[in-house]
PDB file of C-alpha atoms in Angstrom:
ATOM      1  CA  UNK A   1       0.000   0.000   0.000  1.00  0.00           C
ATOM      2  CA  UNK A   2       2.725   2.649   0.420  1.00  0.00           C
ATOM      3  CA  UNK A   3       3.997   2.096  -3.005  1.00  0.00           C
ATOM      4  CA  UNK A   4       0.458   3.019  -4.087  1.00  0.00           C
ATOM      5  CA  UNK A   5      -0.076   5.959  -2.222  1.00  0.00           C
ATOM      6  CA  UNK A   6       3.144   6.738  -3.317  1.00  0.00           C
ATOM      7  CA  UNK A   7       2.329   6.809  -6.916  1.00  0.00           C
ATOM      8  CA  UNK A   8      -1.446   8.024  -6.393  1.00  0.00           C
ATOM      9  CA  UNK A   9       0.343  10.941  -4.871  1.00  0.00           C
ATOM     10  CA  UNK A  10       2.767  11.435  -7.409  1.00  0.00           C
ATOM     11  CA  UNK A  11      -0.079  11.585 -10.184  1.00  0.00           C
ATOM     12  CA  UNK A  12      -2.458  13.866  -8.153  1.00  0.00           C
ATOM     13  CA  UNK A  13       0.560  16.424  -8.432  1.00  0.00           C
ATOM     14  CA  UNK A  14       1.551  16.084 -11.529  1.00  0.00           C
ATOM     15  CA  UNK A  15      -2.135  16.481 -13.020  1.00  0.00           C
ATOM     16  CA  UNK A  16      -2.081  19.454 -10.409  1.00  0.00           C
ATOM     17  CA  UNK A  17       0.750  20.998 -11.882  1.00  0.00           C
ATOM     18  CA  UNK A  18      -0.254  20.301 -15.985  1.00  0.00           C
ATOM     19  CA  UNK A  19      -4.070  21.589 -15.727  1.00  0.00           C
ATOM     20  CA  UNK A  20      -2.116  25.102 -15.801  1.00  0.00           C
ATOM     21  CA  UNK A  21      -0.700  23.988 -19.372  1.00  0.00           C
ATOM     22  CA  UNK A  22      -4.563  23.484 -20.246  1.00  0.00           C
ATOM     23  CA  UNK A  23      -5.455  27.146 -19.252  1.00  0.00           C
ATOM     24  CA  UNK A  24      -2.215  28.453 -20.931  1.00  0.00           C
ATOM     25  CA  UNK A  25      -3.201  26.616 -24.083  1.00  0.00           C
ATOM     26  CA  UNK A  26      -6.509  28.548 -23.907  1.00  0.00           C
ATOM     27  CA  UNK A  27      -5.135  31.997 -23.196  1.00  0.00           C
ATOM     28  CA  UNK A  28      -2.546  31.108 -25.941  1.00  0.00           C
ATOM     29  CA  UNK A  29      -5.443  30.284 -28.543  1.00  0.00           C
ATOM     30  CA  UNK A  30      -7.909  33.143 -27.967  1.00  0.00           C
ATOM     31  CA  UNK A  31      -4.942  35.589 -28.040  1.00  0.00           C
ATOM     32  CA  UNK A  32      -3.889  33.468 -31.625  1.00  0.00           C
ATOM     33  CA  UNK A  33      -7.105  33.788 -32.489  1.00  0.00           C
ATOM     34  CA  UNK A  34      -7.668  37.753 -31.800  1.00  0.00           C
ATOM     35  CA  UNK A  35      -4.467  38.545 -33.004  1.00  0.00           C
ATOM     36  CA  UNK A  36      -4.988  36.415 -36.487  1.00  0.00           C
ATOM     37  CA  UNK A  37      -8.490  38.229 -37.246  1.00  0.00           C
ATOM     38  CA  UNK A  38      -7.529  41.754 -35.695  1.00  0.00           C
ATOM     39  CA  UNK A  39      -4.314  42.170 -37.203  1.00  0.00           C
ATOM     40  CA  UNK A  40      -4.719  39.151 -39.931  1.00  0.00           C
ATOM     41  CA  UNK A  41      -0.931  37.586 -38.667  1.00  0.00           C
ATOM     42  CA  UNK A  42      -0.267  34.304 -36.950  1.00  0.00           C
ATOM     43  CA  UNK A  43       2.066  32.352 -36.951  1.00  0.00           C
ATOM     44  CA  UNK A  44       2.685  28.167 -36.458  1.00  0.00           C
ATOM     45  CA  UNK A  45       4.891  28.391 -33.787  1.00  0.00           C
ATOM     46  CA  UNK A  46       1.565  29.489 -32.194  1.00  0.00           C
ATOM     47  CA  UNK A  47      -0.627  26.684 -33.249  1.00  0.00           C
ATOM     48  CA  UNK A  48       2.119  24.193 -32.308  1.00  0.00           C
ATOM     49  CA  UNK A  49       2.550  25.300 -28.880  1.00  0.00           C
ATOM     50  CA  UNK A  50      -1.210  24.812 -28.300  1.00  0.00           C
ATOM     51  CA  UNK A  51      -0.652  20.923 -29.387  1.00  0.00           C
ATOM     52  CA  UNK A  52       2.017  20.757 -26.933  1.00  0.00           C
ATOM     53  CA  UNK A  53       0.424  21.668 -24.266  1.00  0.00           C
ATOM     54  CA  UNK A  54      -2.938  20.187 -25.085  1.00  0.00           C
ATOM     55  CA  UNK A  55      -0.508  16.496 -25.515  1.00  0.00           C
ATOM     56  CA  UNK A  56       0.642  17.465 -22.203  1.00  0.00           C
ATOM     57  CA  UNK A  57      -2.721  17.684 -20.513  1.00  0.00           C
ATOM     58  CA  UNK A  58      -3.754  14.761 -22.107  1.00  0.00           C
ATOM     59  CA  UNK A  59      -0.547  12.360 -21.796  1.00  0.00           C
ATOM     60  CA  UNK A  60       0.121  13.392 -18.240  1.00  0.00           C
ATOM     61  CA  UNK A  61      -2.882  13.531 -16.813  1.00  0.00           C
ATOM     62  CA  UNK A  62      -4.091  10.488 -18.215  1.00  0.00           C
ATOM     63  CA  UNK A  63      -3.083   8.451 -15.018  1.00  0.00           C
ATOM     64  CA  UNK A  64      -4.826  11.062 -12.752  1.00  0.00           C
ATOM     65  CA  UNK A  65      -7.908  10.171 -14.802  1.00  0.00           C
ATOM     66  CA  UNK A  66      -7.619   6.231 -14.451  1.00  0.00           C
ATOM     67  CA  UNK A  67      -6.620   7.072 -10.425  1.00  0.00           C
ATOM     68  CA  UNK A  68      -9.900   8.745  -9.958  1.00  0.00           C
ATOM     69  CA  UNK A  69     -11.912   5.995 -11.793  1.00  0.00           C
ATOM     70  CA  UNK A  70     -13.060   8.848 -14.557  1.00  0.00           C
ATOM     71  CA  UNK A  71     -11.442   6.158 -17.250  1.00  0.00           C
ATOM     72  CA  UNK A  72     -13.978   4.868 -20.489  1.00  0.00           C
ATOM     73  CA  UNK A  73     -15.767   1.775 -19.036  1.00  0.00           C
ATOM     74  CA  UNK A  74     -18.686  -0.154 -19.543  1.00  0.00           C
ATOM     75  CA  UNK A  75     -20.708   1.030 -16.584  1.00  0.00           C
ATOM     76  CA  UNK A  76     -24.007  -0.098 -17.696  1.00  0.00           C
ATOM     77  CA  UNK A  77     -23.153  -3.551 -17.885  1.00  0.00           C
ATOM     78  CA  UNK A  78     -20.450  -3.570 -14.801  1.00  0.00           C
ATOM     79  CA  UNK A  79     -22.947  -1.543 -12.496  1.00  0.00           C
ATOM     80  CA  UNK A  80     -25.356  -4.875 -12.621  1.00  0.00           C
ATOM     81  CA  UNK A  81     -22.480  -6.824 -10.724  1.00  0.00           C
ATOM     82  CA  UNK A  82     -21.389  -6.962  -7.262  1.00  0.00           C
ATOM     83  CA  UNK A  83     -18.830  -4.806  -5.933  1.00  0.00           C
ATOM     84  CA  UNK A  84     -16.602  -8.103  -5.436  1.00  0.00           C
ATOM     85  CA  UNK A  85     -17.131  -9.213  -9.761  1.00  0.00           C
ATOM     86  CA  UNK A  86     -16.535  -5.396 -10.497  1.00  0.00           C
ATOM     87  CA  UNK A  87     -13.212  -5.610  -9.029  1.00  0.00           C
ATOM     88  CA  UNK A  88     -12.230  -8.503 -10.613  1.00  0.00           C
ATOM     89  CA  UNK A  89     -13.050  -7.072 -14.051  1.00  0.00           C
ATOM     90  CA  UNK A  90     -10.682  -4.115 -13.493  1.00  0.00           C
ATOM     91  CA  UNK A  91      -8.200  -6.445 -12.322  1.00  0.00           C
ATOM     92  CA  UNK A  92      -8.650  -8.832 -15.179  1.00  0.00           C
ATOM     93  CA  UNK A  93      -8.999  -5.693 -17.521  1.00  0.00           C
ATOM     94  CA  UNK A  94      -5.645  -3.840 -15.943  1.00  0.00           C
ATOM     95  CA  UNK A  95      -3.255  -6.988 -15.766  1.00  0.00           C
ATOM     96  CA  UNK A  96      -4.716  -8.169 -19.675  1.00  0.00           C
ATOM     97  CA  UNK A  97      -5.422  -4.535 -21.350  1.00  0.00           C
ATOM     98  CA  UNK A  98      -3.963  -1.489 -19.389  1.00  0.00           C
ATOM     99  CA  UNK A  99      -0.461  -3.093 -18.440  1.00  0.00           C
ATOM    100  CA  UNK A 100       0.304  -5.051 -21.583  1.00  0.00           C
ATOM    101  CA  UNK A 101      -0.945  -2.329 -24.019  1.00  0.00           C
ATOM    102  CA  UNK A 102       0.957   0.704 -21.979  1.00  0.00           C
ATOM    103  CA  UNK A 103       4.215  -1.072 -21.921  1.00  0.00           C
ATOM    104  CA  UNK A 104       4.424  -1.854 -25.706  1.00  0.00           C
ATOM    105  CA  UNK A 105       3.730   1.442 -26.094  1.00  0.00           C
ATOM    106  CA  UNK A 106       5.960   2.624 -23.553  1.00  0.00           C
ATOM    107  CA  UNK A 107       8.860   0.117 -25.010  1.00  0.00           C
ATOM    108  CA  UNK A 108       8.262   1.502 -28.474  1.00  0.00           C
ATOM    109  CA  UNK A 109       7.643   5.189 -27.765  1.00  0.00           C
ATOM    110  CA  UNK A 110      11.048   5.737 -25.835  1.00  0.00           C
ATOM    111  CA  UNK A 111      13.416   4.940 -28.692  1.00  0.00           C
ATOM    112  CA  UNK A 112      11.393   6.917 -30.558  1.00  0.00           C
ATOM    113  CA  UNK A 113      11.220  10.068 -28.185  1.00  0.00           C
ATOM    114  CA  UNK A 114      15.248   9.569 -27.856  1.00  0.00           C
ATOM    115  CA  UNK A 115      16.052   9.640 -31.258  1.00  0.00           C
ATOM    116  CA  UNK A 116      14.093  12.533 -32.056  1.00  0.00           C
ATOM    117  CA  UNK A 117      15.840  13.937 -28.539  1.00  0.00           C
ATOM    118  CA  UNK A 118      19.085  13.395 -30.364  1.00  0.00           C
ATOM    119  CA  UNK A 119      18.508  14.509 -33.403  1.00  0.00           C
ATOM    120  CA  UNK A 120      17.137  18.050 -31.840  1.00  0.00           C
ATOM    121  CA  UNK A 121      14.135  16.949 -34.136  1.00  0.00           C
ATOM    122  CA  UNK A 122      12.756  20.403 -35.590  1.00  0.00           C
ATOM    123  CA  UNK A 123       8.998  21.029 -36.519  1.00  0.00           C
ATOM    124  CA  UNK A 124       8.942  20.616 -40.964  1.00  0.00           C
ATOM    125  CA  UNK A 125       6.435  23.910 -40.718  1.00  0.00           C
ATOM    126  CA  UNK A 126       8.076  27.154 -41.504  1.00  0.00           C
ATOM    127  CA  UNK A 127       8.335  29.121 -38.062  1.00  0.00           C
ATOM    128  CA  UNK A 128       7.737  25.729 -36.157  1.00  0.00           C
ATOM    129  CA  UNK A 129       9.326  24.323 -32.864  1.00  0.00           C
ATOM    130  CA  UNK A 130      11.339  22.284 -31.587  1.00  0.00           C
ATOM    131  CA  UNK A 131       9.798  18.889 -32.012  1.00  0.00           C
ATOM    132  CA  UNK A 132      11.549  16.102 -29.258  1.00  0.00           C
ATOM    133  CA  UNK A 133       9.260  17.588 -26.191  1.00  0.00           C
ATOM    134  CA  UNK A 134       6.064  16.570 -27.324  1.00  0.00           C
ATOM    135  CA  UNK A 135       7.747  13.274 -28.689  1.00  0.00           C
ATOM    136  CA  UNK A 136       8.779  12.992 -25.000  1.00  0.00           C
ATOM    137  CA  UNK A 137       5.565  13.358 -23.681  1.00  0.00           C
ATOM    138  CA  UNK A 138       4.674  10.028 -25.354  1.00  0.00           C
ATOM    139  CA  UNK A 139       6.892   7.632 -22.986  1.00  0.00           C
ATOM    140  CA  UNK A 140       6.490   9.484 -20.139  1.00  0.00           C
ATOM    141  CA  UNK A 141       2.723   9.766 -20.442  1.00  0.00           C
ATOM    142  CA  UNK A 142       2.780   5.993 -20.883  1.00  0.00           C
ATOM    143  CA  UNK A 143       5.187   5.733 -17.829  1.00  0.00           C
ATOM    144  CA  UNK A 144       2.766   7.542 -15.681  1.00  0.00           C
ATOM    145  CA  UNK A 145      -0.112   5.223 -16.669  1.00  0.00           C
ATOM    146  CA  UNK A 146       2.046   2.157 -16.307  1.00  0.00           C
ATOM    147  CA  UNK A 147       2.669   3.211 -12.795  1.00  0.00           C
ATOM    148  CA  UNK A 148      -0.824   4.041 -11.753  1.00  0.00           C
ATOM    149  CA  UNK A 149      -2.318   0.668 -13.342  1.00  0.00           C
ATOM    150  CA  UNK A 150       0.262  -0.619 -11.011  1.00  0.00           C
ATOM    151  CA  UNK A 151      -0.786   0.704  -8.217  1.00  0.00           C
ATOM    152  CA  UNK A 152      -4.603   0.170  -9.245  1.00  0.00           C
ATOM    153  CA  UNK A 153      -4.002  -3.416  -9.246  1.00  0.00           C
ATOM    154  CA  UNK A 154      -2.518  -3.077  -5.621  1.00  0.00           C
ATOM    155  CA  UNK A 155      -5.576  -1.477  -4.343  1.00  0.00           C
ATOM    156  CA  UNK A 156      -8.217  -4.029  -6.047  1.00  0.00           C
ATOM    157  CA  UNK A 157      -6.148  -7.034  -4.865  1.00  0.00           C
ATOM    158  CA  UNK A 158      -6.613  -5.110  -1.349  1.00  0.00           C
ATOM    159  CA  UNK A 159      -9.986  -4.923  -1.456  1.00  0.00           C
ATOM    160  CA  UNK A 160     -10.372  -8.473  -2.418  1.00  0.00           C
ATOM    161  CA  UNK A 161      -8.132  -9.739   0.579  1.00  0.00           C
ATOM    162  CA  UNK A 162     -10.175  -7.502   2.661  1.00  0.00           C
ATOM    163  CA  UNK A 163      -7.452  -4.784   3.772  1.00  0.00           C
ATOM    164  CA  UNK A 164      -9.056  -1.895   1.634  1.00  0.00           C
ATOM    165  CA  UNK A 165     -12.259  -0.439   1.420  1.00  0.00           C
ATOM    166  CA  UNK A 166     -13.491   0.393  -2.099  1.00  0.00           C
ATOM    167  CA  UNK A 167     -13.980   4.185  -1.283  1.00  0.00           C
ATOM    168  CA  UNK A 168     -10.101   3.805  -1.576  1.00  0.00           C
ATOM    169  CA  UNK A 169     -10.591   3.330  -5.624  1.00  0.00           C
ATOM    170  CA  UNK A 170     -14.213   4.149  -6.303  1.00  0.00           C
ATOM    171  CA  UNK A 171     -15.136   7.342  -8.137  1.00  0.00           C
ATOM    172  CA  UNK A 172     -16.164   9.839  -6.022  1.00  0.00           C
ATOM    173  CA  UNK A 173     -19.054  12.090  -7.333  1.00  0.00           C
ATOM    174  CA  UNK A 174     -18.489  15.163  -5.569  1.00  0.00           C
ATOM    175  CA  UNK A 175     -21.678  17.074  -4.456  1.00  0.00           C
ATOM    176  CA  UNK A 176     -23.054  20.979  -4.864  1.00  0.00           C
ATOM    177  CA  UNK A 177     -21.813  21.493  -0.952  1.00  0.00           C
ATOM    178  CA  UNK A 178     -18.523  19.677  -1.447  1.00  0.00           C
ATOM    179  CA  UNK A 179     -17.940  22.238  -4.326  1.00  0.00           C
ATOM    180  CA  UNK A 180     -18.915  25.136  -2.371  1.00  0.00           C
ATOM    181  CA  UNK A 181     -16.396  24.607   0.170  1.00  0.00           C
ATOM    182  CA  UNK A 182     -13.210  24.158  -2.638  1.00  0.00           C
ATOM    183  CA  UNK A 183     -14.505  27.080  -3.620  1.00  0.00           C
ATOM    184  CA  UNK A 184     -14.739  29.020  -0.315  1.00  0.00           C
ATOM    185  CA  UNK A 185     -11.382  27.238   0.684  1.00  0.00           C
ATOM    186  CA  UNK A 186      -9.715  28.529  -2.580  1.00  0.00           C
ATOM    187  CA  UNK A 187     -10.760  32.131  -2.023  1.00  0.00           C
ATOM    188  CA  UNK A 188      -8.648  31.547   1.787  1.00  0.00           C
ATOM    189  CA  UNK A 189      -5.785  31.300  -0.753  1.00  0.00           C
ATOM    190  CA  UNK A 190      -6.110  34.083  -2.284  1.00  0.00           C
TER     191      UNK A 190
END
């Protein structure tokens, strides 16, 4: 269990930390966007660094998503089974799907983020970017979710010896009062 609170942490920060690249890819497109119709420039470096980011949101917080059970499932058909079958499905579906699938990918996508880390791989569009960091994101992205499935399976096989409760893994739906006080604690912060 501590290596999967370990990693459960880990995630939970690093999706923290990337949800900024999401509202930086926003500010970064409106402002594209006003300067391209206001002024009638743009240019691809632009549009590329919105990709970026958006890859980063997506390849890094991908494990954050499958932590907090938000992960594409069959619900209407897994919902009809007990807790206890619905456990061994993920199980069955992380050691078979997740785990195999991620670290193909993950065993593929390195050599390809290194050469093209090597190479100081430059985008082919006129103005473009340096190419090798969103390459990277691929491997590490994959790493993350490698990890997390990890420590997924930990928690299920837990619950099925008895030493976890599902809350520890089930999706939490958070309510209109839970919100309120995020909200209220955020404005603290500020």
């Amino acid at each position: 269990m501590p290596l999967s609170r370990f990693i459960d942490t880990m995630n939970e920060k690093i999706a923290g930390a990337v949800s900024w690249a999401l509202l930086a890819a926003v500010v970064i497109c409106s402002a594209n966007a006003l300067i391209r119709y206001i002024f009638n420039a743009s240019s691809n470096a632009w549009l590329e660094i919105q990709w970026y980011l958006f890859g980063a949101v997506f390849m890094l917080a991908s494990a954050h998503t499958l932590k907090r059970d938000e992960h594409v499932r069959i619900d209407v058909v897994a919902g009809r089974f007990s807790k206890r079958t619905q456990v061994w499905i993920d199980l069955l579906g992380f050691l078979l799907f997740l785990l195999p699938i991620s670290l193909v990918i993950l065993y593929y996508g390195l050599p390809f983020a290194l050469l093209s880390v090597q190479s100081a791989e430059m985008s082919s569009n006129a103005g473009g970017l340096i190419v090798w960091p969103a390459k990277v994101l691929v491997p590490l992205g994959f790493l993350l979710l490698v990890l997390q499935g990890v420590s997924e399976v930990i928690k299920r096989i837990a619950f099925l010896a008895g030493k976890l409760d599902a809350s520890a893994f089930a999706k939490h739906v958070t309510t209109p009062e839970e919100e309120i006080e995020a909200i209220k604690a955020a404005n603290k912060l500020d």
